Amino acid sequence: MSLWGKHIVVTGGGSGVGAETAKVLSLAGASVTILGRREAQLQTQSLPYQVCDVTDAAAVRAAFEAARKKSGPIVGVVANAGAAESAPFQRTDIEAFRSMMEVNLLGVVNVWQAALSDMKAAEWGRMIAIASTAGLKGYSYVSAYCAAKHAVVGLTRALAQELAMTGITVNAICPGFIDTPMLDRSIDNIVAKTRMSGDKARLSLASVNPQNRFIQPTEVAQTALWLFSEAAKSVNGHALALSGGEV
Ligand SMILES: NC(=O)c1ccc[n+]([C@@H]2O[C@H](COP(=O)([O-])OP(=O)(O)OC[C@H]3O[C@@H](n4cnc5c(N)ncnc54)[C@H](OP(=O)(O)O)[C@@H]3O)[C@@H](O)[C@H]2O)c1
């Protein structure tokens, strides 16, 4: 499949799933622009980038305008930037809920809105959110993250209906635990809060997946690549679980 001539923005493209997805889409011929807050991290990927906080709608619009000037209209957005905080519900204050919704839900809203007019003009587009199995089921101690990821799945389903006649598809990819820096931080957190060793914490999280392993970033990237294909043009409004059967 060739994505030649297609300009795609990948948020959170400086690390983990976003970096791998940007690489895979770029190898398929797309012009890829990556977004994130840490410039040094973005620079490691050797791709055009914009430094931008996805929670800031005005900054997102400016970053998309600058990217558009460099590489043309934006017909694909992989809304991958996200963050996870964990705590028991009783100790999750309203600010924690707000910050989880800001980055994991409104960050998606901002980047999809910033590209919509280009996609409508092209009568073709792909909006993809990297949600989570936490958008499809509950987990203990991550109520704010789960609520935000469920909201992303709801947004995806609603927008897929609204845009169905425009040539644009809207889908969410919902992976289980993926081997990325975010997972490393979760394991550090478990180690800090319990007496478990790092190795035991890793084994325990891997065992949540019936295949007893972590999803690899390339599996998410290849799923996104497939969603960009013409073969996937009828796939619209889905929340595709990549979880070894967990969901
Ligand atoms: N790892 C897992 O187990 C797992 C499982 C299911 C779903 N996911 C989802 O997968 C996505 C990618 O996460 P990952 O695992 O690859 O972790 P990661 O390496 O921590 O990547 C998260 C990326 O998002 C960017 N980001 C965070 N907040 C941002 C903001 N406000 N504005 C712009 N960029 C922001 C970060 O860059 P900067 O800090 O430089 O901004 C970073 O590059 C997330 O949406 C996550 O919820 C992860």
XYZ file of N, CA and C and ligand atoms in Angstrom:
789
model
N 0.846 -1.192 0.000
C 0.000 0.000 0.000
C 0.890 1.253 0.000
N 0.522 2.232 -0.804
C 1.295 3.471 -0.797
C 0.452 4.611 -0.234
N 1.043 5.354 0.675
C 0.370 6.547 1.214
C 1.004 7.803 0.623
N 1.631 7.622 -0.522
C 2.308 8.724 -1.188
C 1.350 9.904 -1.364
N 1.792 11.111 -1.026
C 0.954 12.302 -1.223
C 0.001 12.571 -0.073
N -0.022 11.707 0.918
C -0.940 11.923 2.044
C -0.165 12.515 3.225
N -0.648 13.635 3.736
C -0.020 14.272 4.901
C -0.785 13.859 6.156
N -0.073 13.215 7.058
C -0.690 12.660 8.271
C -0.001 13.240 9.510
N -0.789 13.659 10.478
C -0.245 14.134 11.755
C -0.398 13.025 12.794
N 0.690 12.753 13.505
C 0.667 11.773 14.598
C 1.024 12.523 15.880
N 0.090 12.571 16.835
C 0.400 13.260 18.095
C 1.112 12.302 19.053
N 1.928 12.881 19.909
C 2.740 12.039 20.801
C 3.711 11.203 19.980
N 4.193 11.776 18.877
C 5.045 11.024 17.942
C 6.497 10.927 18.357
N 6.832 11.462 19.512
C 8.228 11.425 19.944
C 8.616 10.176 20.712
N 7.634 9.345 21.045
C 7.966 8.150 21.844
C 6.916 7.059 21.627
N 7.248 5.870 22.105
C 6.287 4.761 22.186
C 5.494 4.498 20.919
N 4.200 4.329 21.084
C 3.297 3.990 19.973
C 3.338 5.066 18.888
N 3.365 6.327 19.285
C 3.335 7.420 18.308
C 4.572 7.410 17.422
N 5.738 7.192 18.014
C 6.989 7.159 17.237
C 6.952 6.005 16.246
N 6.499 4.851 16.691
C 6.456 3.675 15.809
C 5.422 3.878 14.688
N 4.274 4.443 15.027
C 3.233 4.674 14.017
C 3.715 5.676 12.982
N 4.367 6.740 13.439
C 4.900 7.743 12.506
C 5.901 7.085 11.564
N 6.754 6.211 12.092
C 7.766 5.540 11.266
C 7.094 4.645 10.209
N 6.123 3.855 10.655
C 5.456 2.910 9.744
C 4.701 3.668 8.634
N 4.003 4.743 8.990
C 3.249 5.511 7.988
C 4.203 6.207 7.022
N 5.325 6.676 7.563
C 6.315 7.345 6.730
C 6.962 6.344 5.760
N 7.261 5.142 6.227
C 7.833 4.112 5.342
C 6.843 3.715 4.247
N 5.532 3.881 4.533
C 4.514 3.572 3.512
C 4.337 4.736 2.537
N 5.118 5.793 2.709
C 5.126 6.876 1.717
C 4.444 8.156 2.153
N 3.795 8.145 3.334
C 3.090 9.357 3.776
C 4.089 10.442 4.179
N 3.640 11.709 4.056
C 4.360 12.820 4.690
C 3.829 12.883 6.114
N 4.680 12.657 7.076
C 4.207 12.595 8.466
C 4.758 13.771 9.256
N 3.885 14.433 9.989
C 4.312 15.458 10.955
C 3.989 14.930 12.344
N 4.971 14.986 13.234
C 4.711 14.532 14.608
C 4.567 15.735 15.546
N 3.774 15.542 16.577
C 3.513 16.595 17.570
C 3.818 16.081 18.967
N 4.287 16.961 19.813
C 4.492 16.617 21.217
C 4.997 17.859 21.940
N 5.154 17.750 23.263
C 5.598 18.929 24.021
C 7.110 19.006 24.133
N 7.810 17.846 24.144
C 9.271 17.860 24.372
C 10.004 17.861 23.025
N 10.621 19.006 22.712
C 11.270 19.133 21.402
C 12.409 18.125 21.247
N 13.192 17.932 22.303
C 14.343 17.014 22.199
C 13.869 15.604 21.850
N 12.745 15.225 22.410
C 12.185 13.890 22.141
C 11.705 13.797 20.687
N 11.063 14.852 20.202
C 10.585 14.866 18.807
C 11.761 14.781 17.838
N 12.862 15.463 18.201
C 14.028 15.501 17.304
C 14.665 14.133 17.110
N 14.427 13.197 18.034
C 15.042 11.873 17.904
C 14.427 11.084 16.737
N 13.282 11.532 16.218
C 12.565 10.727 15.218
C 12.907 11.075 13.767
N 13.693 12.141 13.536
C 14.076 12.560 12.172
C 12.871 12.718 11.242
N 11.822 13.332 11.748
C 10.630 13.625 10.937
C 10.248 15.082 11.198
N 9.538 15.711 10.257
C 9.042 17.060 10.539
C 8.188 17.047 11.820
N 8.340 18.084 12.629
C 7.583 18.103 13.884
C 7.093 19.496 14.225
N 6.119 19.548 15.120
C 5.639 20.789 15.720
C 5.587 20.569 17.221
N 6.169 21.498 17.960
C 6.080 21.413 19.424
C 4.721 21.974 19.824
N 3.933 21.167 20.519
C 2.554 21.587 20.776
C 1.941 20.750 21.894
N 1.212 21.432 22.767
C 0.439 20.735 23.798
C -0.973 20.527 23.240
N -1.384 19.270 23.100
C -2.683 19.002 22.445
C -3.882 19.493 23.258
N -3.663 19.854 24.518
C -4.790 20.353 25.328
C -5.078 21.826 25.045
N -4.191 22.479 24.304
C -4.329 23.906 24.018
C -4.858 24.060 22.588
N -6.162 24.341 22.463
C -6.802 24.341 21.133
C -6.155 25.361 20.192
N -5.817 26.541 20.713
C -5.226 27.571 19.844
C -3.842 27.129 19.376
N -3.079 26.533 20.273
C -1.740 26.050 19.901
C -1.854 24.925 18.868
N -2.858 24.080 19.014
C -3.056 22.988 18.043
C -3.381 23.578 16.672
N -4.280 24.569 16.641
C -4.635 25.176 15.346
C -3.392 25.788 14.692
N -2.561 26.461 15.504
C -1.349 27.090 14.960
C -0.368 26.027 14.461
N -0.218 24.951 15.209
C 0.712 23.884 14.809
C 0.235 23.220 13.514
N -1.073 23.012 13.395
C -1.599 22.390 12.175
C -1.417 23.334 10.983
N -1.593 24.635 11.228
C -1.421 25.596 10.131
C 0.041 25.580 9.658
N 0.965 25.549 10.613
C 2.393 25.523 10.251
C 2.729 24.221 9.513
N 2.177 23.114 9.962
C 2.434 21.810 9.314
C 1.856 21.804 7.896
N 0.667 22.384 7.773
C -0.019 22.462 6.469
C 0.822 23.276 5.487
N 1.400 24.377 5.976
C 2.222 25.239 5.098
C 3.425 24.462 4.576
N 3.998 23.609 5.444
C 5.198 22.846 5.058
C 4.870 21.675 4.146
N 3.822 20.909 4.505
C 3.628 19.608 3.851
C 2.257 19.420 3.209
N 1.431 20.471 3.183
C 0.147 20.383 2.488
C -1.014 19.990 3.398
N -2.221 19.927 2.799
C -3.428 19.631 3.584
C -3.302 18.319 4.367
N -3.934 18.300 5.519
C -3.789 17.152 6.439
C -5.002 16.236 6.278
N -4.763 15.028 5.748
C -5.896 14.121 5.489
C -5.904 12.917 6.441
N -4.987 12.897 7.387
C -4.998 11.824 8.377
C -4.497 12.345 9.715
N -5.161 11.946 10.781
C -4.682 12.305 12.122
C -4.720 11.057 12.996
N -3.586 10.712 13.559
C -3.547 9.656 14.571
C -3.422 10.360 15.923
N -4.545 10.430 16.638
C -4.591 11.119 17.932
C -4.129 10.132 18.999
N -2.821 10.146 19.186
C -2.191 9.135 20.046
C -1.748 9.707 21.392
N -1.495 11.020 21.466
C -0.979 11.613 22.716
C -1.927 11.277 23.863
N -1.371 10.846 24.961
C -2.212 10.519 26.104
C -1.358 10.350 27.340
N -2.027 10.270 28.476
C -1.326 10.097 29.742
C -2.216 9.317 30.685
N -1.576 8.613 31.630
C -2.339 7.811 32.591
C -1.894 8.149 34.007
N -2.879 8.386 34.866
C -2.581 8.569 36.295
C -3.349 7.507 37.047
N -2.737 6.980 38.107
C -3.469 5.967 38.866
C -3.526 6.316 40.346
N -4.682 6.041 40.927
C -4.916 6.246 42.372
C -6.279 5.651 42.689
N -6.504 5.254 43.928
C -7.864 4.832 44.292
C -8.846 5.984 44.041
N -10.080 5.658 43.709
C -11.090 6.678 43.376
C -11.186 7.749 44.462
N -11.150 7.291 45.729
C -11.322 8.241 46.835
C -10.189 9.270 46.885
N -9.034 8.898 46.344
C -7.910 9.847 46.361
C -7.671 10.470 44.984
N -8.639 10.297 44.076
C -8.529 10.922 42.747
C -9.337 12.201 42.784
N -8.654 13.341 42.912
C -9.417 14.589 43.058
C -9.917 15.063 41.694
N -10.729 16.102 41.749
C -11.387 16.573 40.531
C -10.354 17.072 39.529
N -9.249 17.601 40.036
C -8.188 18.069 39.127
C -7.596 16.906 38.333
N -7.464 15.770 38.982
C -6.943 14.590 38.276
C -7.928 14.167 37.180
N -9.243 14.213 37.500
C -10.244 13.901 36.460
C -10.132 14.896 35.313
N -10.003 16.200 35.689
C -9.913 17.223 34.616
C -8.694 16.977 33.746
N -7.550 16.683 34.378
C -6.336 16.552 33.561
C -6.395 15.296 32.684
N -6.998 14.226 33.168
C -7.150 13.025 32.323
C -8.091 13.303 31.136
N -9.190 14.057 31.408
C -10.117 14.387 30.316
C -9.450 15.360 29.338
N -8.678 16.311 29.873
C -8.025 17.314 29.002
C -7.133 16.638 27.977
N -6.248 15.772 28.447
C -5.281 15.215 27.493
C -5.881 14.070 26.694
N -6.601 13.166 27.349
C -7.042 11.941 26.652
C -8.310 12.134 25.821
N -9.179 13.072 26.200
C -10.380 13.322 25.392
C -10.242 14.627 24.593
N -10.040 15.752 25.304
C -10.055 17.037 24.584
C -8.847 17.170 23.658
N -7.756 16.491 23.996
C -6.598 16.462 23.081
C -6.980 15.834 21.746
N -7.850 14.844 21.767
C -8.329 14.201 20.530
C -9.282 15.153 19.799
N -10.208 15.750 20.553
C -11.159 16.700 19.951
C -10.389 17.810 19.221
N -9.392 18.385 19.904
C -8.651 19.516 19.320
C -7.978 19.135 18.008
N -7.318 17.976 17.975
C -6.554 17.650 16.753
C -7.472 17.192 15.622
N -8.556 16.524 15.954
C -9.494 16.133 14.890
C -10.170 17.380 14.317
N -10.566 18.323 15.202
C -11.220 19.539 14.688
C -10.274 20.331 13.796
N -8.994 20.348 14.156
C -8.027 21.165 13.402
C -7.806 20.637 11.987
N -8.139 19.382 11.728
C -7.889 18.797 10.401
C -9.170 18.583 9.603
N -10.306 18.805 10.228
C -11.570 18.408 9.580
C -11.815 19.134 8.261
N -11.521 20.444 8.207
C -11.837 21.152 6.952
C -10.967 20.641 5.804
N -9.705 20.301 6.076
C -8.849 19.728 5.010
C -9.437 18.409 4.509
N -9.876 17.566 5.441
C -10.417 16.249 5.044
C -11.709 16.419 4.262
N -12.554 17.362 4.702
C -13.816 17.596 3.964
C -13.514 18.084 2.555
N -12.538 18.981 2.433
C -12.186 19.513 1.105
C -11.651 18.390 0.218
N -10.891 17.455 0.795
C -10.318 16.346 0.020
C -11.346 15.237 -0.232
N -12.478 15.329 0.467
C -13.500 14.261 0.421
C -12.889 12.903 0.742
N -11.872 12.923 1.611
C -11.189 11.691 2.044
C -10.467 12.023 3.350
N -10.549 11.127 4.276
C -9.786 11.357 5.503
C -9.839 10.161 6.432
N -8.861 10.122 7.314
C -8.809 9.069 8.327
C -8.531 9.719 9.685
N -9.479 9.538 10.606
C -9.264 9.983 11.985
C -9.131 8.726 12.828
N -8.013 8.625 13.521
C -7.764 7.433 14.350
C -7.380 7.914 15.746
N -8.016 7.331 16.756
C -7.621 7.624 18.144
C -6.945 6.383 18.709
N -5.844 6.573 19.406
C -5.297 5.452 20.172
C -5.958 5.539 21.548
N -7.028 4.772 21.696
C -7.741 4.754 22.985
C -7.073 3.695 23.854
N -7.804 2.675 24.269
C -7.238 1.662 25.173
C -8.322 0.639 25.464
N -7.918 -0.538 25.926
C -8.937 -1.442 26.481
C -9.635 -0.745 27.663
N -8.959 0.265 28.258
C -9.589 1.044 29.335
C -10.738 1.903 28.801
N -10.924 1.924 27.471
C -12.094 2.572 26.882
C -13.234 1.593 26.667
N -12.974 0.317 26.976
C -13.974 -0.731 26.711
C -14.357 -1.515 27.962
N -13.518 -1.441 28.993
C -13.794 -2.155 30.244
C -13.182 -1.354 31.395
N -13.508 -1.756 32.601
C -12.952 -1.046 33.752
C -11.718 -1.731 34.313
N -10.851 -0.957 34.931
C -9.710 -1.474 35.709
C -9.702 -0.728 37.042
N -9.230 -1.374 38.072
C -9.122 -0.711 39.378
C -8.050 0.368 39.358
N -8.257 1.389 40.149
C -7.277 2.457 40.435
C -6.961 3.378 39.256
N -7.737 3.295 38.184
C -7.535 4.234 37.068
C -8.895 4.774 36.590
N -9.742 5.181 37.546
C -11.098 5.584 37.169
C -11.089 6.783 36.216
N -10.212 7.750 36.457
C -10.219 8.953 35.603
C -9.737 8.614 34.196
N -8.695 7.790 34.113
C -8.169 7.365 32.805
C -9.224 6.561 32.051
N -9.877 5.616 32.746
C -10.920 4.792 32.114
C -12.074 5.665 31.627
N -12.475 6.618 32.452
C -13.600 7.497 32.059
C -13.215 8.261 30.790
N -11.996 8.769 30.745
C -11.565 9.564 29.585
C -11.465 8.692 28.335
N -10.943 7.475 28.483
C -10.806 6.608 27.301
C -12.180 6.100 26.831
N -13.111 5.848 27.765
C -14.480 5.524 27.339
C -15.064 6.703 26.550
N -14.773 7.917 26.999
C -15.293 9.101 26.304
C -14.743 9.179 24.885
N -13.476 8.821 24.697
C -12.885 8.832 23.344
C -13.616 7.841 22.444
N -13.957 6.676 22.988
C -14.681 5.679 22.189
C -16.071 6.238 21.827
N -16.718 6.913 22.756
C -18.029 7.526 22.469
C -17.903 8.595 21.392
N -16.891 9.426 21.511
C -16.639 10.468 20.500
C -16.441 9.836 19.125
N -15.651 8.771 19.077
C -15.350 8.080 17.816
C -16.638 7.568 17.172
N -17.470 6.933 17.983
C -18.706 6.352 17.430
C -19.634 7.447 16.916
N -19.740 8.552 17.657
C -20.646 9.636 17.253
C -20.145 10.298 15.971
N -18.842 10.591 15.934
C -18.283 11.301 14.776
C -18.324 10.433 13.523
N -18.159 9.130 13.690
C -18.230 8.217 12.543
C -19.605 8.314 11.887
N -20.653 8.440 12.701
C -22.012 8.587 12.148
C -22.143 9.934 11.437
N -21.661 10.974 12.114
C -21.839 12.330 11.593
C -21.117 12.531 10.257
N -19.965 11.875 10.096
C -19.132 12.120 8.899
C -19.242 11.013 7.850
N -20.160 10.091 8.075
C -20.186 8.885 7.224
C -20.301 9.188 5.738
N -20.954 10.297 5.362
C -21.169 10.604 3.935
C -20.044 11.465 3.345
N -18.983 11.684 4.107
C -17.963 12.652 3.665
C -16.696 12.022 3.102
N -16.584 10.697 3.144
C -15.335 10.051 2.719
C -14.317 9.948 3.846
N -14.723 10.379 5.029
C -13.828 10.339 6.204
C -14.272 9.180 7.103
N -13.334 8.373 7.564
C -13.682 7.359 8.565
C -13.062 7.740 9.911
N -13.714 7.282 10.966
C -13.286 7.622 12.332
C -13.274 6.338 13.159
N -12.114 5.976 13.654
C -11.990 4.720 14.410
C -11.058 4.890 15.603
N -11.254 4.016 16.579
C -10.361 3.986 17.744
C -9.659 2.627 17.777
N -8.386 2.640 18.122
C -7.649 1.393 18.373
C -7.521 1.281 19.887
N -7.869 0.107 20.410
C -7.930 -0.072 21.867
C -6.973 -1.180 22.317
N -5.709 -0.833 22.518
C -4.749 -1.867 22.933
C -4.817 -2.143 24.438
N -4.417 -3.355 24.790
C -4.128 -3.662 26.194
C -2.756 -3.084 26.538
N -2.119 -3.599 27.584
C -0.815 -3.046 27.991
C 0.206 -3.179 26.855
N 0.838 -2.043 26.519
C 1.823 -2.006 25.424
C 3.200 -1.716 26.015
N 4.217 -2.327 25.408
C 5.590 -2.147 25.904
C 6.138 -0.788 25.484
N 5.896 0.238 26.279
C 6.326 1.617 25.957
C 6.777 2.303 27.249
N 7.278 3.541 27.129
C 7.639 4.284 28.350
C 6.473 4.447 29.331
N 5.228 4.521 28.803
C 4.083 4.649 29.718
C 3.960 3.413 30.605
N 4.193 2.242 30.012
C 4.135 0.994 30.783
C 5.252 0.983 31.838
N 6.451 1.437 31.433
C 7.574 1.478 32.391
C 7.206 2.345 33.599
N 6.520 3.483 33.320
C 6.133 4.366 34.434
C 5.096 3.680 35.322
N 4.170 2.912 34.706
C 3.158 2.197 35.515
C 3.844 1.174 36.416
N 4.855 0.492 35.849
C 5.553 -0.523 36.648
C 6.327 0.146 37.789
N 6.988 1.267 37.505
C 7.699 2.006 38.572
C 6.720 2.405 39.679
N 5.520 2.792 39.269
C 4.508 3.224 40.218
C 4.073 2.069 41.128
N 3.881 0.881 40.506
C 3.490 -0.295 41.299
C 4.605 -0.633 42.292
N 5.844 -0.579 41.794
C 6.989 -0.901 42.656
C 7.056 0.084 43.834
N 6.822 1.374 43.527
C 6.908 2.402 44.575
C 5.787 2.247 45.608
N 4.615 1.789 45.158
C 3.453 1.777 46.057
C 3.234 0.437 46.739
N 3.912 -0.629 46.244
C 3.718 -1.951 46.854
C 5.104 -2.525 47.153
N 5.146 -3.717 47.669
C 6.463 -4.334 47.912
C 6.889 -5.210 46.745
N 6.116 -5.137 45.653
C 6.410 -6.018 44.516
C 7.715 -5.602 43.826
N 8.471 -6.590 43.310
C 9.664 -6.251 42.518
C 9.218 -5.808 41.125
N 10.122 -5.168 40.393
C 9.818 -4.733 39.028
C 9.453 -5.912 38.142
N 10.224 -7.016 38.267
C 9.970 -8.195 37.422
C 8.585 -8.775 37.703
N 8.247 -8.832 38.985
C 6.944 -9.404 39.350
C 5.802 -8.496 38.850
N 6.025 -7.194 38.951
C 5.000 -6.253 38.479
C 4.795 -6.422 36.973
N 5.903 -6.590 36.227
C 5.793 -6.783 34.762
C 5.008 -8.056 34.452
N 5.374 -9.150 35.163
C 4.686 -10.429 34.916
C 3.199 -10.302 35.225
N 2.900 -9.584 36.303
C 1.501 -9.480 36.710
C 0.704 -8.666 35.670
N 1.292 -7.593 35.130
C 0.557 -6.821 34.106
C 0.447 -7.614 32.805
N 1.518 -8.349 32.435
C 1.463 -9.142 31.192
C 0.367 -10.204 31.280
N 0.144 -10.715 32.497
C -0.820 -11.818 32.642
C -2.271 -11.355 32.481
N -2.497 -10.037 32.435
C -3.849 -9.517 32.176
C -4.268 -9.878 30.746
N -3.267 -9.975 29.860
C -3.507 -10.374 28.468
C -3.545 -11.902 28.423
N -4.637 -12.515 27.888
C -4.710 -13.978 27.841
C -3.533 -14.609 27.110
N -2.869 -13.847 26.232
C -1.668 -14.377 25.560
C -0.423 -14.204 26.440
N -0.612 -13.651 27.614
C 0.447 -13.489 28.614
C 1.664 -12.746 28.064
N 1.404 -11.606 27.461
C 2.486 -10.803 26.898
C 2.009 -9.365 26.753
N 2.961 -8.470 26.486
C 2.595 -7.089 26.192
C 2.414 -6.922 24.683
N 1.482 -6.053 24.312
C 1.324 -5.675 22.903
C 2.588 -4.882 22.521
N 3.069 -5.080 21.301
C 4.226 -4.315 20.824
C 3.742 -3.079 20.054
N 4.455 -1.955 20.167
C 4.021 -0.736 19.452
C 3.787 -0.977 17.962
N 4.577 -1.863 17.341
C 4.406 -2.079 15.903
C 3.050 -2.708 15.568
N 2.472 -3.470 16.510
C 1.144 -4.044 16.252
C 0.089 -2.934 16.155
N 0.244 -1.921 16.980
C -0.687 -0.785 16.935
C -0.453 0.002 15.642
N 0.817 0.209 15.319
C 1.176 0.982 14.119
C 0.642 0.294 12.861
N 0.780 -1.033 12.784
C 0.324 -1.759 11.592
C -1.205 -1.732 11.480
N -1.886 -1.697 12.607
C -3.350 -1.581 12.583
C -3.755 -0.202 12.055
N -3.022 0.827 12.507
C -3.302 2.181 11.997
C -3.050 2.229 10.491
N -1.946 1.604 10.052
C -1.620 1.588 8.612
C -2.762 0.955 7.822
N -3.287 -0.154 8.331
C -4.394 -0.826 7.646
C -5.624 0.090 7.573
N -5.886 0.837 8.651
C -7.051 1.731 8.635
C -6.915 2.822 7.568
N -5.664 3.129 7.178
C -5.451 4.110 6.110
C -5.690 3.519 4.725
N -5.828 2.208 4.620
C -5.944 1.582 3.299
C -7.364 1.724 2.750
N -7.488 1.585 1.437
C -8.816 1.593 0.822
C -9.595 0.356 1.267
N -8.871 -0.739 1.550
C -9.541 -1.967 1.999
C -10.337 -1.734 3.281
N -9.957 -0.721 4.043
C -10.621 -0.466 5.334
C -11.650 0.661 5.245
N -12.050 1.023 4.025
C -12.919 2.208 3.925
C -14.309 2.000 4.526
N -14.723 0.739 4.701
C -16.019 0.508 5.355
C -15.892 0.362 6.868
N -14.668 0.365 7.351
C -14.454 0.233 8.804
C -14.615 1.627 9.406
N -15.722 1.855 10.077
C -16.060 3.208 10.531
C -16.803 3.134 11.858
N -16.293 3.850 12.846
C -16.951 3.880 14.151
C -16.599 2.695 15.029
N -15.474 2.036 14.689
C -15.082 0.860 15.463
C -14.133 1.206 16.598
N -14.166 0.360 17.594
C -13.182 0.408 18.668
C -12.492 -0.950 18.607
N -11.347 -0.986 17.909
C -10.681 -2.260 17.608
C -9.797 -2.673 18.774
N -10.191 -3.722 19.474
C -9.390 -4.176 20.614
C -8.172 -4.938 20.114
N -6.994 -4.567 20.604
C -5.750 -5.323 20.367
C -5.309 -5.780 21.740
N -5.777 -6.939 22.134
C -5.593 -7.278 23.545
C -5.392 -8.768 23.794
N -5.118 -9.529 22.736
C -4.906 -10.964 22.910
C -6.136 -11.685 23.446
N -7.299 -11.047 23.317
C -8.531 -11.686 23.792
C -8.991 -11.199 25.154
N -8.287 -10.214 25.706
C -8.719 -9.682 27.017
C -10.111 -9.059 26.909
N -10.343 -8.383 25.781
C -11.658 -7.760 25.552
C -12.229 -8.346 24.280
N 1.415 1.813 27.158
C 0.250 1.208 27.392
O 0.182 0.190 28.100
C -0.997 1.708 26.711
C -2.105 0.857 26.636
C -3.257 1.281 25.974
C -3.298 2.545 25.414
N -2.219 3.357 25.509
C -2.318 4.694 24.889
O -1.352 4.783 23.864
C -1.046 6.161 23.653
C 0.466 6.313 23.528
O 1.077 6.029 24.767
P 2.480 5.262 24.903
O 2.203 4.001 25.578
O 3.193 5.272 23.606
O 3.207 6.183 25.990
P 4.284 7.344 25.898
O 5.538 6.851 25.312
O 4.277 7.978 27.242
O 3.639 8.338 24.827
C 2.745 9.347 25.123
C 3.063 10.493 24.183
O 2.066 11.499 24.317
C 2.699 12.747 24.345
N 1.875 13.655 25.126
C 1.420 13.453 26.389
N 0.716 14.531 26.789
C 0.728 15.409 25.748
C 0.187 16.689 25.540
N -0.527 17.314 26.489
N 0.386 17.311 24.359
C 1.110 16.701 23.388
N 1.649 15.480 23.511
C 1.457 14.857 24.690
C 4.057 12.516 24.988
O 5.023 13.451 24.527
P 5.435 14.744 25.369
O 5.539 14.326 26.797
O 6.727 15.169 24.756
O 4.356 15.737 25.127
C 4.409 11.129 24.489
O 5.170 11.180 23.285
C -1.672 6.926 24.802
O -2.860 7.557 24.376
C -2.000 5.839 25.804
O -3.077 6.191 26.646
C -1.074 2.985 26.128
